[in-house]
Amino acid sequence: MNRSDAIAPSISASGLVHGYGKGAARTPVLHQLSLQFWPGELSLMMGASGSGKSTLLAVLSGLLRPESGSVNLLDTPIWNLTERELERFRFQHCGYVFQNFNLFPALTATEQVALPLHFAGVRETQARQRAEAALDEVGLSGRMGLRPAQLSGGEKQRVAIARALIGSPKVLFADEPTSALDSANSEIVIALLQKIAKTHGATVITVTHDPRLTGHAERIIRLQDGMVIEDSRPNGTDGAALSLAAGTAATGTQHSTGNHP
Amino acid sequence: MSLARATLLYEWRRFLPGLLSVAFAGVLMLVQLGLLLGMFGTVTVLVDRSGANLWVTSPETESFDQSRDIPANLGALLRLHPEVTRSETMLVHDADWRSGDGTRVAVSLVGLQPAADALACPQPMRDALCARLAEPSTVVVDRGEADKLHAVIGRLAEVNGHRVRVVGLSKGLRSIGNTYVFASAQTARELSEPSATGEDLTTFVLAKTRDGTPEGARDDLQSLLRRPAYRVWTAREFSMNSQQWWLTESGVGAGFLFSSLLGLIIGTVITSQTLRGVILSTLREYATFRAIGVPAAKLSAVVLEQSLWIGVLGAVLTVIVSILANALAQALYVPLVLTWWAVLTAVLIGLFTAMISGLLALRELYRLEPAELLR
Ligand SMILES: Nc1ncnc2c1ncn2[C@@H]1O[C@H](COP(=O)(O)OP(=O)(O)OP(=O)(O)O)[C@@H](O)[C@H]1O
Ligand SMILES: [Mg+2]
């Protein structure tokens, strides 16, 4: 909120309400949730299991229509779009990274990364070049010809990140991208996501359980029972955030309830 | 690179059941049809192998083995047509065969002009056997029936109680419906039970036209002979009609359709389950691309390309196996007829089966909820 006067948020959600089930069986998950996100930042979304992190991410990323509330993604009220328009919007602006990598077993790393371009109708040679550049960026130049069965977990997730990057998305959503990885690989992956936020000026939202990752985030949001109980900036003096925020963001935590040091 | 082909190659074992079932359905259809055509083709062997291109039969006749007797002098009428160069008769009567050692067999006695160039003389008998029948009380039977008839060249036998001598064995004149015993028209008339009216009757009147297109002459003669009275066919028509009659009226055709359909349904089910299995095994990957915003239709194209490949490869396999089956059938003297149109039809049906299977499997893609990747 205190940053909004300085630079426009890339994601702005307000009054999000969602629950699963109907009538008496309904489990409320999101309670009147409002949040904003800014480009160039990696925001970590944390909270206990079942607190609604994945649900929130799905709503923010245009995959799950909330019962009420609105999401403005890059100034587009995405939940006013038709299904078809929303698909096109996601194709143009959004990247996704999931816990299970979700790579086609039959494709080499280069082919995995080039596939979204293939679906976009980009020519083969150009797609290949761009895929190789993306793999290079995630540090996998030496693994381009390998299939998922020949890659380590960390490498697979980096391939998945390269695939998410290939369309130059403005926003990148990651749900537990490191939970299948050991700590060293988790470290690599989260650092990579943070670097992407910086170098691409992308808005990166990552859901995680892992407290060790907090050092790589500009911002930490904690959820409990579908409500934000903490929204803090551990490295309040972060350069990128500072410059983007034109000074106002340096105050750090807001809404902090003190549950976490 | 195509996702469809890469997956096919990498996980070919997964696709194999679908491919095999498409191929199997095709082979089942082709071999059955081939056997049917081979079998029913023998019904009209005397039509197909004769030199005549016009046939006159009794009006109710639908198949070669059904004709009733008609006046032999219709031939004179046929010769009045300017296109008709020659005409002849062919007599086919049921008879009772008794070999020298007492074996009795119901046969069809065929009476024809005992000359090498006779219209009725079937092609395999032209070089020698037809002329040999000029000698009274001689008969020719097919090599393939010789065992059943206990017929040996030079030996005596009885037809309807009259003594005959076997003077030759023909080749390739076997029929599923009848066991033919060939004789001269004269001999056949003597061996037959005499007609009640004493009128000169025969079973078929055959003719040959000046050129190879008997349709005009057929139309003229048909209007002359007015249909309720007699039926005039081109040889081709008569042959086709007879086989079609066997295919549709005998119930065998229905059996063929039923089992082919069953093969196709099973093929479709197995193939669509195969494709479904492949989709299900990569459901998360497909869902990821749905999340990115790739329309379900584009993902469907991947599955349909795979179906098409299964169809093409299955069809190729069908053709290869059918050719092998054909060779085997030839070696074993099984009458199997593999026609190009049957193969083409089987190939097209195979492709169609595979595509339908693909379409059935697509349901899984359209049911995808990418939000379920976030849990
Ligand atoms: N498709 C669904 N149908 C019914 N209930 C659901 C569904 N998805 C999630 N829930 C429920 O909603 C609540 C929040 O789920 P969500 O997946 O958002 O939690 P989370 O914070 O991501 O948890 P975790 O850390 O375990 O992934 C949970 O209680 C869960 O049981
Ligand atoms: Mg979750």
XYZ file of C-alpha atoms and ligand atoms in Angstrom:
668
model
C 0.000 0.000 0.000
C 2.719 2.344 0.884
C 4.446 1.620 -2.397
C 1.451 2.133 -4.620
C 1.910 5.861 -4.952
C 5.431 5.337 -6.256
C 5.029 2.641 -8.882
C 1.986 0.846 -10.184
C 1.565 -2.725 -8.963
C 1.601 -5.419 -11.622
C -0.891 -7.499 -9.704
C -3.623 -6.048 -7.641
C -6.200 -8.253 -5.988
C -9.042 -7.021 -3.867
C -11.835 -8.609 -1.896
C -10.978 -12.162 -2.897
C -13.376 -14.707 -1.482
C -13.236 -18.358 -2.308
C -14.271 -21.661 -0.836
C -14.683 -25.243 -1.923
C -17.964 -27.081 -1.836
C -21.484 -25.766 -1.688
C -23.964 -24.899 1.022
C -23.288 -26.424 4.410
C -20.380 -28.453 3.056
C -18.564 -25.325 1.937
C -15.027 -24.908 3.234
C -14.111 -21.249 3.146
C -10.520 -20.766 2.012
C -10.004 -17.095 1.141
C -11.600 -14.377 3.277
C -11.838 -10.938 1.706
C -8.218 -11.016 0.722
C -6.575 -8.007 -0.875
C -2.957 -7.927 -2.010
C -0.697 -6.155 -4.436
C 2.526 -7.228 -6.100
C 5.178 -5.219 -7.859
C 7.495 -5.991 -10.749
C 11.109 -6.884 -10.120
C 10.301 -8.620 -6.851
C 10.199 -12.168 -5.650
C 7.404 -12.562 -3.132
C 7.319 -15.681 -0.999
C 3.935 -16.900 0.095
C 4.136 -18.993 3.211
C 1.799 -20.507 5.722
C 0.616 -23.747 7.222
C -0.693 -26.526 5.092
C -4.263 -25.834 4.127
C -3.969 -22.119 4.751
C -4.993 -21.345 1.194
C -1.666 -20.537 -0.488
C -2.226 -22.624 -3.589
C -5.798 -21.462 -3.884
C -4.681 -17.853 -3.726
C -1.974 -18.469 -6.298
C -4.488 -20.110 -8.642
C -6.845 -17.167 -8.311
C -4.073 -14.611 -8.835
C -2.699 -16.442 -11.856
C -5.956 -16.777 -13.722
C -6.416 -20.495 -13.205
C -9.222 -20.465 -10.657
C -12.177 -18.130 -10.745
C -12.836 -16.746 -7.249
C -16.356 -16.607 -5.871
C -15.980 -12.865 -5.588
C -13.328 -10.196 -5.722
C -11.188 -9.004 -8.574
C -7.669 -9.480 -9.828
C -5.969 -6.876 -11.976
C -3.056 -8.433 -13.753
C -1.006 -5.894 -15.709
C -4.003 -3.565 -15.582
C -6.327 -6.201 -16.962
C -9.226 -7.312 -14.760
C -8.628 -10.959 -15.635
C -11.783 -12.357 -14.109
C -13.845 -10.194 -16.426
C -12.278 -11.865 -19.439
C -13.907 -14.709 -21.295
C -12.335 -18.130 -20.984
C -10.765 -17.715 -24.420
C -9.433 -14.222 -23.696
C -8.049 -15.387 -20.397
C -6.245 -18.249 -22.110
C -4.663 -15.814 -24.546
C -3.769 -13.482 -21.713
C -2.028 -16.249 -19.806
C -0.238 -17.318 -22.957
C 1.123 -13.822 -23.459
C 1.967 -12.768 -19.941
C 2.137 -15.625 -17.437
C 4.677 -18.282 -16.604
C 4.144 -21.228 -14.267
C 6.469 -23.488 -12.346
C 5.080 -26.451 -10.428
C 6.280 -28.762 -7.749
C 6.493 -31.804 -10.045
C 8.354 -30.153 -12.944
C 5.797 -31.604 -15.393
C 8.188 -32.298 -18.225
C 7.265 -34.592 -21.111
C 9.359 -37.749 -20.730
C 9.943 -38.001 -24.457
C 11.449 -34.580 -25.023
C 14.988 -33.323 -24.588
C 15.577 -30.224 -22.472
C 15.741 -28.032 -25.554
C 12.513 -29.486 -26.923
C 10.723 -29.024 -23.607
C 11.634 -25.379 -23.508
C 10.867 -24.779 -27.184
C 7.448 -26.430 -26.980
C 5.477 -23.336 -25.892
C 6.976 -21.491 -28.852
C 6.040 -24.392 -31.064
C 2.427 -24.002 -29.959
C 2.721 -20.274 -30.615
C 3.708 -21.014 -34.193
C 7.307 -19.840 -33.908
C 9.591 -21.358 -36.513
C 11.622 -24.381 -35.494
C 15.112 -22.923 -35.783
C 14.193 -19.733 -34.003
C 12.401 -21.649 -31.257
C 15.462 -23.807 -30.798
C 17.748 -20.797 -30.537
C 15.557 -19.136 -27.966
C 15.229 -22.368 -26.015
C 18.982 -22.735 -25.913
C 19.353 -19.165 -24.696
C 16.804 -19.807 -21.943
C 18.563 -23.000 -20.888
C 21.793 -21.092 -20.861
C 20.234 -18.553 -18.560
C 19.247 -21.227 -16.026
C 22.749 -22.686 -16.208
C 21.978 -25.808 -18.208
C 23.965 -25.195 -21.382
C 25.589 -28.580 -20.958
C 22.344 -30.515 -20.566
C 20.348 -29.449 -23.577
C 20.086 -32.827 -25.264
C 19.042 -34.778 -22.197
C 15.597 -36.153 -21.397
C 13.975 -35.846 -17.939
C 15.019 -39.387 -17.043
C 18.646 -38.297 -17.395
C 18.329 -35.089 -15.358
C 18.533 -34.524 -11.623
C 15.577 -33.016 -9.787
C 17.228 -29.630 -9.608
C 18.059 -29.720 -13.293
C 14.512 -30.716 -14.157
C 13.137 -27.787 -12.222
C 15.549 -25.475 -13.994
C 14.358 -26.824 -17.328
C 10.816 -26.117 -16.177
C 11.852 -22.591 -15.228
C 13.473 -22.088 -18.621
C 10.243 -23.282 -20.203
C 8.282 -20.777 -18.096
C 10.697 -18.035 -19.162
C 10.627 -18.712 -22.865
C 7.598 -16.545 -23.546
C 9.161 -13.627 -21.614
C 6.311 -13.531 -19.093
C 5.699 -10.415 -16.996
C 4.504 -12.518 -14.097
C 5.801 -15.856 -12.933
C 3.905 -18.112 -10.536
C 5.602 -20.958 -8.723
C 3.892 -23.402 -6.360
C 6.314 -25.216 -4.098
C 9.015 -25.250 -6.776
C 11.619 -26.572 -4.352
C 9.716 -29.064 -2.229
C 10.972 -32.007 -4.275
C 14.561 -30.785 -4.073
C 17.359 -30.983 -1.549
C 18.523 -27.809 0.111
C 21.406 -27.095 -2.254
C 19.159 -27.405 -5.278
C 16.411 -25.437 -3.552
C 18.903 -22.686 -3.039
C 19.873 -22.673 -6.711
C 16.273 -22.623 -7.863
C 15.119 -19.841 -5.582
C 18.156 -17.741 -6.393
C 17.377 -18.264 -10.035
C 13.796 -17.126 -9.566
C 14.986 -14.045 -7.739
C 17.483 -13.274 -10.465
C 14.731 -13.576 -13.049
C 12.603 -11.091 -11.130
C 15.464 -8.644 -11.243
C 16.839 -9.096 -14.712
C 13.474 -9.435 -16.445
C 11.624 -7.005 -14.240
C 9.120 -9.788 -13.700
C 6.740 -10.195 -10.840
C 7.527 -13.545 -9.239
C 5.223 -15.103 -6.670
C 6.442 -18.291 -5.066
C 4.539 -20.470 -2.629
C 6.778 -22.399 -0.304
C 7.016 -24.193 3.007
C 10.720 -23.878 3.243
C 11.900 -21.242 5.761
C 15.441 -21.453 4.374
C 14.331 -19.661 1.215
C 13.315 -16.445 2.944
C 16.757 -14.963 2.453
C 16.176 -14.836 -1.295
C 12.884 -12.985 -1.228
C 12.150 -9.296 -1.341
C 8.917 -9.887 0.420
C 7.283 -12.522 2.591
C 3.578 -12.965 2.930
C 2.182 -15.303 5.524
C -1.276 -16.741 5.255
C -3.361 -18.289 7.962
C -6.853 -19.578 7.349
C -7.130 -17.565 4.181
C -6.014 -14.299 5.673
C -2.721 -12.418 5.455
C -1.214 -12.419 8.901
C 2.152 -11.012 7.929
C 3.477 -9.048 4.991
C 7.094 -8.163 5.471
C 10.270 -7.152 3.698
C 13.115 -8.883 5.493
C 15.837 -7.175 3.514
C 14.281 -3.797 3.729
C 17.234 -2.156 2.118
C 17.101 -4.284 -0.988
C 18.395 -2.250 -3.855
C 15.915 -3.160 -6.492
C 12.969 -2.740 -4.211
C 14.323 0.538 -3.002
C 14.839 1.988 -6.408
C 11.484 0.722 -7.643
C 9.724 2.030 -4.617
C 11.437 5.382 -4.754
C 12.239 5.294 -1.113
C 8.876 4.602 0.416
C 9.292 0.855 0.620
C 12.349 0.920 2.797
C 10.275 0.872 5.967
C 9.913 -2.875 5.590
C 7.223 -4.818 7.388
C 3.578 -4.052 7.334
C 0.666 -5.942 8.865
C 3.213 -7.850 10.832
C 1.593 -9.727 13.656
C 4.856 -10.803 15.137
C 4.148 -14.516 14.763
C 7.488 -14.860 13.082
C 10.661 -13.088 14.002
C 10.443 -31.993 -33.517
C 6.864 -32.872 -32.919
C 5.609 -33.795 -29.481
C 3.361 -36.430 -31.030
C 6.141 -38.199 -32.913
C 8.729 -37.809 -30.164
C 6.336 -39.440 -27.704
C 5.439 -42.196 -30.164
C 9.078 -43.053 -30.674
C 10.111 -42.730 -27.053
C 7.170 -44.641 -25.606
C 6.391 -46.947 -28.521
C 5.648 -49.817 -26.188
C 2.717 -47.904 -24.781
C 1.290 -47.367 -28.245
C 1.840 -50.911 -29.427
C -1.477 -52.406 -28.238
C -3.388 -49.739 -30.147
C -1.349 -50.224 -33.269
C -1.712 -53.994 -33.129
C -5.437 -53.839 -32.562
C -5.929 -51.545 -35.551
C -3.829 -53.907 -37.654
C -5.634 -56.947 -36.289
C -9.071 -55.524 -37.046
C -7.922 -54.798 -40.583
C -6.435 -58.240 -41.144
C -9.508 -59.926 -39.685
C -11.684 -58.000 -42.096
C -9.483 -58.602 -45.128
C -8.949 -62.290 -44.549
C -12.619 -62.901 -43.907
C -13.639 -60.920 -46.951
C -10.931 -62.652 -48.941
C -12.209 -66.065 -47.906
C -15.780 -65.081 -48.680
C -14.878 -63.697 -52.071
C -12.711 -66.711 -52.713
C -15.530 -69.020 -51.734
C -18.321 -67.192 -53.504
C -16.116 -66.570 -56.498
C -16.171 -70.295 -57.081
C -19.958 -70.238 -57.427
C -19.599 -68.427 -60.724
C -16.456 -70.123 -61.922
C -18.230 -71.425 -65.028
C -19.469 -67.938 -65.867
C -16.138 -66.283 -65.236
C -14.143 -68.858 -67.169
C -16.476 -69.169 -70.152
C -16.015 -67.372 -73.444
C -19.545 -65.963 -73.504
C -20.376 -62.409 -72.500
C -24.170 -62.694 -72.612
C -26.215 -65.098 -70.532
C -29.935 -65.836 -70.689
C -31.544 -67.416 -67.642
C -34.983 -68.124 -66.279
C -36.569 -64.941 -64.869
C -36.402 -65.717 -61.169
C -32.703 -66.512 -61.287
C -30.493 -64.459 -58.970
C -27.495 -66.728 -58.806
C -25.777 -69.178 -61.153
C -26.794 -72.180 -59.105
C -30.498 -71.339 -59.264
C -31.459 -71.232 -62.907
C -34.325 -73.367 -64.141
C -34.542 -74.746 -67.612
C -35.422 -72.542 -70.559
C -36.025 -73.383 -74.218
C -32.824 -74.153 -76.078
C -34.080 -72.492 -79.226
C -33.728 -69.036 -77.640
C -30.242 -69.218 -79.091
C -31.623 -68.782 -82.582
C -33.374 -65.605 -81.460
C -30.127 -64.289 -79.946
C -28.268 -64.838 -83.191
C -30.717 -62.523 -84.951
C -29.155 -59.578 -83.149
C -26.477 -58.014 -85.346
C -24.001 -57.754 -82.476
C -24.237 -61.429 -81.572
C -21.746 -63.611 -83.396
C -22.381 -66.980 -81.786
C -24.665 -68.608 -79.298
C -24.653 -71.881 -77.465
C -26.380 -73.684 -74.654
C -25.170 -74.922 -71.310
C -27.073 -77.502 -69.392
C -26.656 -77.852 -65.642
C -28.708 -80.587 -64.012
C -28.561 -82.315 -60.679
C -27.422 -85.873 -61.027
C -26.371 -88.864 -59.035
C -22.751 -90.014 -59.295
C -21.734 -93.531 -58.492
C -18.097 -94.473 -58.755
C -16.783 -97.897 -59.660
C -16.423 -98.846 -56.007
C -19.941 -97.727 -55.145
C -19.348 -94.244 -53.680
C -22.406 -92.061 -54.287
C -22.216 -88.294 -54.576
C -24.780 -85.676 -55.586
C -23.270 -83.781 -58.516
C -24.128 -81.142 -61.072
C -23.964 -82.477 -64.573
C -22.750 -79.818 -67.012
C -23.509 -80.318 -70.690
C -21.570 -78.264 -73.214
C -20.473 -78.209 -76.830
C -17.542 -80.644 -77.063
C -15.188 -78.310 -78.907
C -12.051 -76.495 -77.821
C -13.437 -73.140 -78.920
C -16.932 -73.650 -77.493
C -18.296 -70.637 -75.611
C -19.369 -72.796 -72.706
C -16.064 -74.608 -72.502
C -14.335 -73.260 -69.378
C -10.926 -71.829 -70.037
C -8.940 -74.498 -68.121
C -10.531 -77.227 -70.294
C -9.970 -75.526 -73.636
C -6.657 -76.959 -74.646
C -7.749 -80.599 -74.668
C -10.522 -81.733 -72.392
C -13.577 -80.178 -74.065
C -12.751 -81.764 -77.408
C -12.241 -85.111 -75.711
C -15.859 -85.043 -74.529
C -17.017 -85.494 -78.129
C -16.698 -89.212 -77.559
C -20.100 -90.424 -76.269
C -20.543 -91.299 -72.591
C -17.358 -89.642 -71.451
C -17.016 -87.135 -68.600
C -14.430 -84.836 -67.102
C -14.297 -83.943 -63.394
C -12.086 -81.535 -61.519
C -8.839 -82.666 -59.991
C -9.956 -81.107 -56.716
C -13.074 -83.295 -56.669
C -11.421 -86.491 -57.911
C -10.840 -87.823 -54.413
C -14.407 -87.231 -53.362
C -15.755 -88.813 -56.545
C -13.211 -91.641 -56.538
C -12.608 -90.695 -60.137
C -9.534 -91.927 -61.980
C -8.791 -91.274 -65.629
C -9.859 -94.189 -67.759
C -12.078 -95.748 -65.084
C -15.802 -96.207 -65.358
C -18.505 -94.657 -63.189
C -22.241 -94.165 -63.326
C -24.294 -90.988 -63.698
C -27.985 -91.432 -62.997
C -27.429 -95.113 -63.531
C -25.821 -94.725 -66.949
C -22.303 -95.824 -67.492
C -19.672 -93.140 -68.210
C -15.934 -93.093 -68.563
C -13.668 -90.457 -66.994
C -11.450 -89.097 -69.767
C -9.754 -86.220 -67.997
C -9.281 -84.146 -64.867
C -9.683 -80.379 -65.076
C -7.917 -77.894 -62.851
C -9.386 -74.953 -60.958
C -13.054 -75.638 -61.637
C -14.108 -76.349 -58.115
C -17.119 -74.648 -56.655
C -18.376 -74.508 -53.095
C -21.986 -75.201 -54.002
C -21.654 -77.892 -56.601
C -19.509 -80.761 -57.725
C -19.343 -80.422 -61.488
C -19.239 -83.351 -63.861
C -18.607 -82.138 -67.417
C -19.995 -83.918 -70.427
C -20.958 -83.085 -73.991
C -24.433 -81.641 -74.451
C -25.419 -84.845 -76.180
C -24.118 -87.091 -73.413
C -25.627 -84.856 -70.753
C -29.025 -85.005 -72.381
C -28.853 -88.776 -72.489
C -27.757 -88.985 -68.858
C -30.418 -86.534 -67.642
C -33.874 -87.577 -66.698
C -35.961 -86.854 -69.808
C -38.069 -83.692 -69.748
C -41.766 -84.202 -69.215
C -42.874 -82.185 -72.228
C -40.261 -83.451 -74.589
C -39.456 -79.820 -75.404
C -35.790 -79.114 -76.075
C -34.715 -77.472 -72.835
C -31.420 -76.211 -71.489
C -30.337 -74.318 -68.391
C -28.495 -71.392 -69.936
C -28.275 -69.855 -73.345
C -24.934 -68.174 -73.919
C -23.820 -65.775 -76.583
C -20.839 -63.752 -77.623
C -21.017 -60.296 -79.123
C -18.811 -58.838 -81.804
C -16.943 -56.541 -79.450
C -16.282 -56.583 -75.732
C -19.232 -54.343 -74.810
C -22.344 -56.496 -74.657
C -24.487 -53.923 -72.806
C -26.262 -52.629 -75.904
C -27.088 -56.100 -77.125
C -28.251 -57.060 -73.656
C -30.699 -54.139 -73.542
C -32.058 -54.940 -76.984
C -32.467 -58.623 -76.202
C -33.954 -57.956 -72.809
C -36.690 -55.779 -74.275
C -37.251 -58.426 -76.896
C -37.516 -61.196 -74.316
C -39.612 -59.059 -71.951
C -38.498 -59.528 -68.445
C -41.040 -61.815 -66.810
C -40.222 -64.354 -69.465
C -36.395 -64.511 -69.442
C -33.544 -62.607 -68.032
C -30.586 -61.427 -70.116
C -27.328 -60.651 -68.368
C -23.865 -59.633 -69.305
C -21.441 -62.230 -67.958
C -20.046 -59.670 -65.553
C -23.450 -58.762 -64.194
C -24.449 -62.349 -63.781
C -21.273 -63.162 -61.924
C -21.538 -60.124 -59.638
C -25.192 -60.697 -58.951
C -24.627 -64.337 -58.075
C -21.841 -63.503 -55.645
C -23.791 -60.661 -54.151
C -26.729 -62.951 -53.688
C -24.596 -65.406 -51.788
C -23.117 -62.624 -49.731
C -26.454 -61.109 -48.724
C -28.965 -63.950 -48.863
C -26.955 -66.815 -47.503
C -26.443 -65.265 -44.078
C -22.715 -65.718 -44.454
C -22.421 -62.076 -45.473
C -24.232 -60.986 -42.335
C -21.865 -63.149 -40.304
C -18.949 -61.489 -41.982
C -20.315 -58.018 -41.296
C -20.962 -58.915 -37.704
C -17.518 -60.291 -36.992
C -15.822 -57.450 -38.888
C -17.827 -54.939 -36.922
C -16.901 -56.710 -33.728
C -13.249 -56.568 -34.749
C -13.570 -52.859 -35.450
C -15.302 -52.119 -32.168
C -12.712 -54.049 -30.213
C -9.972 -52.315 -32.192
C -11.490 -48.923 -31.463
C -11.874 -49.634 -27.767
C -8.334 -50.926 -27.368
C -6.862 -48.092 -29.399
C -8.762 -45.396 -27.579
C -7.800 -46.951 -24.250
C -4.192 -46.998 -25.404
C -4.301 -43.345 -26.351
C -6.167 -42.529 -23.187
C -3.472 -44.275 -21.177
C -0.810 -42.212 -22.892
C -2.725 -39.020 -22.226
C -3.334 -39.941 -18.608
C 0.342 -40.689 -18.072
C 1.244 -37.178 -19.220
C -1.811 -35.421 -17.877
C 0.212 -33.048 -15.692
C 2.322 -32.007 -18.642
C -0.758 -31.340 -20.733
C -2.312 -29.471 -17.804
C 0.826 -27.344 -17.577
C 0.349 -26.294 -21.163
C -3.305 -25.593 -20.509
C -2.135 -23.356 -17.655
C 0.258 -21.522 -19.944
C -2.793 -20.874 -22.082
C -2.330 -23.355 -24.924
C -5.869 -24.072 -26.147
C -7.160 -27.588 -25.641
C -7.643 -27.811 -29.410
C -3.893 -27.503 -30.007
C -3.198 -30.229 -27.488
C -5.880 -32.324 -29.148
C -4.002 -31.980 -32.398
C -1.078 -33.736 -30.712
C -3.269 -36.673 -29.721
C -4.913 -36.804 -33.125
C -1.536 -36.806 -34.814
C -0.637 -39.795 -32.673
C -3.896 -41.492 -33.652
C -3.146 -40.827 -37.280
C 0.269 -42.413 -36.929
C -1.239 -45.417 -35.202
C -3.724 -45.652 -38.044
C -1.049 -45.371 -40.735
C 1.317 -47.835 -39.088
C -1.584 -50.179 -38.321
C -2.673 -50.010 -41.951
C 0.829 -50.766 -43.164
C 0.931 -53.729 -40.831
C -2.488 -54.823 -42.090
C -1.269 -54.791 -45.671
C 1.915 -56.679 -44.850
C 0.152 -59.360 -42.815
C -2.573 -59.704 -45.442
C -0.011 -60.236 -48.171
C 1.637 -62.907 -46.055
C -1.744 -64.502 -45.358
C -2.453 -64.451 -49.063
C 0.804 -66.214 -49.828
C 0.045 -68.802 -47.174
C -3.449 -69.343 -48.573
C -2.045 -69.838 -52.071
C 0.394 -72.387 -50.745
C -2.418 -74.275 -49.016
C -4.861 -74.022 -51.964
C -7.295 -72.021 -49.862
C -9.356 -69.790 -52.124
C -8.523 -66.364 -50.718
C -9.176 -63.345 -52.888
C -7.330 -60.175 -51.961
C -8.531 -57.320 -54.130
C -7.010 -53.860 -54.165
C -10.325 -52.239 -53.312
C -10.718 -54.472 -50.276
C -7.205 -53.575 -49.125
C -7.879 -49.893 -49.721
C -11.132 -50.116 -47.793
C -9.418 -51.902 -44.921
C -6.698 -49.251 -44.839
C -9.238 -46.429 -44.807
C -11.307 -48.141 -42.131
C -8.120 -48.639 -40.110
C -7.318 -44.933 -40.315
C -10.893 -44.100 -39.460
C -10.831 -46.446 -36.451
C -7.655 -44.855 -35.171
C -8.996 -41.335 -35.593
C -12.262 -42.212 -33.837
C -10.212 -43.746 -31.032
C -8.222 -40.535 -30.786
C -11.379 -38.457 -30.651
C -12.770 -40.677 -27.896
C -9.573 -40.300 -25.909
C -9.659 -36.503 -26.189
C -12.270 -36.284 -23.481
C -9.455 -36.488 -20.959
C -7.839 -33.352 -22.352
C -11.012 -31.319 -22.298
C -11.670 -32.372 -18.726
C -8.337 -30.958 -17.556
C -8.395 -28.325 -14.825
C -4.954 -26.708 -14.738
C -5.815 -25.234 -11.322
C -5.489 -28.771 -9.992
C -1.762 -28.540 -10.566
C -1.754 -26.082 -7.675
C -2.352 -27.970 -4.487
N -10.298 -28.858 -5.220
C -10.600 -28.767 -3.911
N -11.751 -29.249 -3.443
C -12.078 -29.155 -2.141
N -11.290 -28.610 -1.228
C -10.103 -28.099 -1.605
C -9.706 -28.164 -2.978
N -8.494 -27.597 -3.081
C -8.165 -27.196 -1.842
N -9.124 -27.498 -0.956
C -9.117 -27.172 0.472
O -8.877 -25.800 0.602
C -7.974 -25.541 1.641
C -6.808 -24.743 1.131
O -6.135 -25.499 0.151
P -4.792 -25.015 -0.513
O -4.426 -26.023 -1.522
O -4.982 -23.638 -1.011
O -3.794 -25.035 0.704
P -2.244 -24.795 0.734
O -2.034 -23.632 1.603
O -1.702 -24.730 -0.632
O -1.756 -26.097 1.453
P -0.412 -26.919 1.217
O 0.653 -26.154 1.871
O -0.668 -28.204 1.904
O -0.229 -27.047 -0.248
C -7.572 -26.884 2.193
O -8.281 -27.074 3.398
C -7.998 -27.876 1.185
O -8.467 -29.049 1.795
Mg -0.412 -25.952 -1.827
